[in-house]
PDB file of C-alpha atoms in Angstrom:
ATOM      1  CA  THR A   1      19.493 -73.504  58.534  1.00  0.00           C
ATOM      2  CA  GLN A   2      18.370 -74.934  55.182  1.00  0.00           C
ATOM      3  CA  VAL A   3      16.769 -71.636  54.229  1.00  0.00           C
ATOM      4  CA  THR A   4      19.910 -69.769  55.231  1.00  0.00           C
ATOM      5  CA  GLU A   5      22.072 -72.105  53.149  1.00  0.00           C
ATOM      6  CA  LYS A   6      19.842 -71.614  50.094  1.00  0.00           C
ATOM      7  CA  LEU A   7      19.916 -67.843  50.528  1.00  0.00           C
ATOM      8  CA  GLU A   8      23.706 -67.909  50.921  1.00  0.00           C
ATOM      9  CA  GLU A   9      23.955 -69.891  47.680  1.00  0.00           C
ATOM     10  CA  ALA A  10      21.821 -67.293  45.907  1.00  0.00           C
ATOM     11  CA  VAL A  11      23.946 -64.456  47.263  1.00  0.00           C
ATOM     12  CA  MET A  12      27.145 -66.238  46.195  1.00  0.00           C
ATOM     13  CA  ILE A  13      25.758 -66.532  42.659  1.00  0.00           C
ATOM     14  CA  TRP A  14      24.956 -62.809  42.710  1.00  0.00           C
ATOM     15  CA  ILE A  15      28.448 -62.056  43.974  1.00  0.00           C
ATOM     16  CA  LYS A  16      30.023 -64.006  41.111  1.00  0.00           C
ATOM     17  CA  GLN A  17      27.829 -62.222  38.568  1.00  0.00           C
ATOM     18  CA  ILE A  18      28.541 -58.790  40.020  1.00  0.00           C
ATOM     19  CA  LYS A  19      32.279 -59.495  40.100  1.00  0.00           C
ATOM     20  CA  GLN A  20      32.077 -60.440  36.412  1.00  0.00           C
ATOM     21  CA  VAL A  21      30.358 -57.140  35.592  1.00  0.00           C
ATOM     22  CA  LEU A  22      32.987 -55.199  37.534  1.00  0.00           C
ATOM     23  CA  VAL A  23      35.854 -57.048  35.836  1.00  0.00           C
ATOM     24  CA  GLU A  24      34.376 -56.462  32.384  1.00  0.00           C
ATOM     25  CA  SER A  25      33.859 -52.779  33.109  1.00  0.00           C
ATOM     26  CA  GLU A  26      37.481 -52.339  34.150  1.00  0.00           C
ATOM     27  CA  GLN A  27      38.937 -53.935  31.029  1.00  0.00           C
ATOM     28  CA  MET A  28      40.641 -51.651  28.578  1.00  0.00           C
ATOM     29  CA  ARG A  29      38.702 -50.911  25.441  1.00  0.00           C
ATOM     30  CA  ARG A  30      40.406 -50.338  22.138  1.00  0.00           C
ATOM     31  CA  GLU A  31      39.233 -47.575  19.871  1.00  0.00           C
ATOM     32  CA  ALA A  32      40.684 -45.266  17.293  1.00  0.00           C
ATOM     33  CA  ASP A  33      42.563 -42.204  18.486  1.00  0.00           C
ATOM     34  CA  ASP A  34      40.237 -39.798  16.681  1.00  0.00           C
ATOM     35  CA  ILE A  35      36.888 -40.916  18.125  1.00  0.00           C
ATOM     36  CA  GLY A  36      36.225 -37.686  19.995  1.00  0.00           C
ATOM     37  CA  PRO A  37      34.315 -36.887  23.152  1.00  0.00           C
ATOM     38  CA  SER A  38      30.920 -37.986  21.798  1.00  0.00           C
ATOM     39  CA  ALA A  39      31.998 -41.644  21.539  1.00  0.00           C
ATOM     40  CA  GLU A  40      33.497 -41.442  25.001  1.00  0.00           C
ATOM     41  CA  LEU A  41      30.253 -39.926  26.241  1.00  0.00           C
ATOM     42  CA  GLU A  42      28.258 -42.822  24.772  1.00  0.00           C
ATOM     43  CA  HIS A  43      30.579 -45.336  26.449  1.00  0.00           C
ATOM     44  CA  TRP A  44      30.136 -43.739  29.866  1.00  0.00           C
ATOM     45  CA  LYS A  45      26.377 -43.360  29.377  1.00  0.00           C
ATOM     46  CA  SER A  46      26.164 -47.079  28.704  1.00  0.00           C
ATOM     47  CA  ARG A  47      28.322 -47.870  31.702  1.00  0.00           C
ATOM     48  CA  MET A  48      26.281 -45.545  33.916  1.00  0.00           C
ATOM     49  CA  SER A  49      23.071 -47.178  32.762  1.00  0.00           C
ATOM     50  CA  SER A  50      24.285 -50.683  33.517  1.00  0.00           C
ATOM     51  CA  PHE A  51      25.569 -49.761  36.984  1.00  0.00           C
ATOM     52  CA  ASN A  52      22.438 -47.804  37.850  1.00  0.00           C
ATOM     53  CA  SER A  53      20.241 -50.738  36.880  1.00  0.00           C
ATOM     54  CA  LEU A  54      22.447 -52.992  38.989  1.00  0.00           C
ATOM     55  CA  LEU A  55      22.096 -50.612  41.939  1.00  0.00           C
ATOM     56  CA  ASP A  56      18.318 -50.522  41.457  1.00  0.00           C
ATOM     57  CA  GLU A  57      18.213 -54.304  41.556  1.00  0.00           C
ATOM     58  CA  ILE A  58      20.368 -54.428  44.687  1.00  0.00           C
ATOM     59  CA  LYS A  59      18.050 -51.934  46.393  1.00  0.00           C
ATOM     60  CA  SER A  60      14.924 -53.898  45.477  1.00  0.00           C
ATOM     61  CA  SER A  61      12.769 -55.204  48.301  1.00  0.00           C
ATOM     62  CA  ARG A  62      13.480 -58.843  47.402  1.00  0.00           C
ATOM     63  CA  VAL A  63      17.239 -58.420  47.740  1.00  0.00           C
ATOM     64  CA  LYS A  64      16.882 -56.341  50.901  1.00  0.00           C
ATOM     65  CA  LYS A  65      14.777 -59.065  52.494  1.00  0.00           C
ATOM     66  CA  ILE A  66      17.335 -61.734  51.682  1.00  0.00           C
ATOM     67  CA  ILE A  67      20.186 -59.612  53.014  1.00  0.00           C
ATOM     68  CA  SER A  68      18.294 -58.832  56.219  1.00  0.00           C
ATOM     69  CA  ILE A  69      17.602 -62.545  56.763  1.00  0.00           C
ATOM     70  CA  LEU A  70      21.293 -63.291  56.302  1.00  0.00           C
ATOM     71  CA  GLN A  71      22.173 -60.484  58.700  1.00  0.00           C
ATOM     72  CA  ALA A  72      19.914 -62.011  61.326  1.00  0.00           C
ATOM     73  CA  ALA A  73      21.593 -65.379  60.717  1.00  0.00           C
ATOM     74  CA  ARG A  74      25.034 -63.685  60.887  1.00  0.00           C
ATOM     75  CA  SER A  75      26.120 -65.063  57.557  1.00  0.00           C
ATOM     76  CA  LYS A  76      29.746 -64.718  56.538  1.00  0.00           C
ATOM     77  CA  THR A  77      28.846 -64.028  52.909  1.00  0.00           C
ATOM     78  CA  LEU A  78      27.687 -60.546  53.850  1.00  0.00           C
ATOM     79  CA  LYS A  79      31.249 -59.278  54.128  1.00  0.00           C
ATOM     80  CA  GLN A  80      31.818 -59.953  50.423  1.00  0.00           C
ATOM     81  CA  TRP A  81      28.371 -58.599  49.597  1.00  0.00           C
ATOM     82  CA  LYS A  82      28.973 -55.287  51.391  1.00  0.00           C
ATOM     83  CA  GLU A  83      32.343 -54.888  49.699  1.00  0.00           C
ATOM     84  CA  LEU A  84      30.810 -55.450  46.271  1.00  0.00           C
ATOM     85  CA  ASP A  85      27.943 -53.107  47.055  1.00  0.00           C
ATOM     86  CA  GLY A  86      30.487 -50.395  47.817  1.00  0.00           C
ATOM     87  CA  ASN A  87      32.432 -51.141  44.622  1.00  0.00           C
ATOM     88  CA  ILE A  88      29.276 -50.882  42.532  1.00  0.00           C
ATOM     89  CA  THR A  89      28.382 -47.574  44.148  1.00  0.00           C
ATOM     90  CA  ILE A  90      31.871 -46.238  43.440  1.00  0.00           C
ATOM     91  CA  ALA A  91      31.713 -47.372  39.796  1.00  0.00           C
ATOM     92  CA  ALA A  92      28.226 -45.875  39.340  1.00  0.00           C
ATOM     93  CA  ASN A  93      29.364 -42.547  40.805  1.00  0.00           C
ATOM     94  CA  GLU A  94      32.453 -42.529  38.585  1.00  0.00           C
ATOM     95  CA  ALA A  95      30.330 -43.155  35.515  1.00  0.00           C
ATOM     96  CA  LYS A  96      27.869 -40.424  36.517  1.00  0.00           C
ATOM     97  CA  ASP A  97      30.670 -37.903  37.064  1.00  0.00           C
ATOM     98  CA  ASN A  98      32.284 -38.766  33.723  1.00  0.00           C
ATOM     99  CA  VAL A  99      28.964 -38.456  31.891  1.00  0.00           C
ATOM    100  CA  ARG A 100      28.400 -35.047  33.454  1.00  0.00           C
ATOM    101  CA  TYR A 101      31.916 -33.891  32.526  1.00  0.00           C
ATOM    102  CA  LEU A 102      31.826 -35.276  28.984  1.00  0.00           C
ATOM    103  CA  TYR A 103      28.343 -33.909  28.376  1.00  0.00           C
ATOM    104  CA  THR A 104      29.647 -30.442  29.239  1.00  0.00           C
ATOM    105  CA  LEU A 105      32.587 -30.916  26.865  1.00  0.00           C
ATOM    106  CA  ASP A 106      30.313 -32.165  24.109  1.00  0.00           C
ATOM    107  CA  LYS A 107      27.955 -29.243  24.598  1.00  0.00           C
ATOM    108  CA  PHE A 108      30.724 -26.727  23.996  1.00  0.00           C
ATOM    109  CA  PHE A 109      33.013 -28.581  21.593  1.00  0.00           C
ATOM    110  CA  GLY A 110      30.403 -30.638  19.740  1.00  0.00           C
ATOM    111  CA  PRO A 111      29.657 -27.854  17.246  1.00  0.00           C
ATOM    112  CA  LEU A 112      33.343 -27.771  16.290  1.00  0.00           C
ATOM    113  CA  ALA A 113      33.190 -31.421  15.251  1.00  0.00           C
ATOM    114  CA  LYS A 114      30.043 -30.894  13.193  1.00  0.00           C
ATOM    115  CA  ALA A 115      31.055 -27.710  11.374  1.00  0.00           C
ATOM    116  CA  SER A 116      34.191 -26.077  10.056  1.00  0.00           C
ATOM    117  CA  PRO A 117      36.004 -23.832  12.526  1.00  0.00           C
ATOM    118  CA  VAL A 118      35.504 -20.860  10.276  1.00  0.00           C
TER     119      VAL A 118
END
């Protein structure tokens, strides 16, 4: 039971940290109206990178072992953990889709921003 309690404490710390990342990613950012798609693309690339690295960490063997131990112990913290795991996956997919869309826009409209329309 002591090991389970320590692992639950670690998972609760991870949950707090992940919630903080999700809250920060959802906050409105203020930028000029004329920034263009390239700045938006950079924002979403950064967001995609941070969420993908978070997903990689969650899928690491160390985290999987801890989660499987807590599953065997039928810990109640896993409900929050699974919910956050789903939220991170959703945010990572959203960022990936936006990067793909904005990259396509930048590919076609980027030359217009760099040269005169004539």
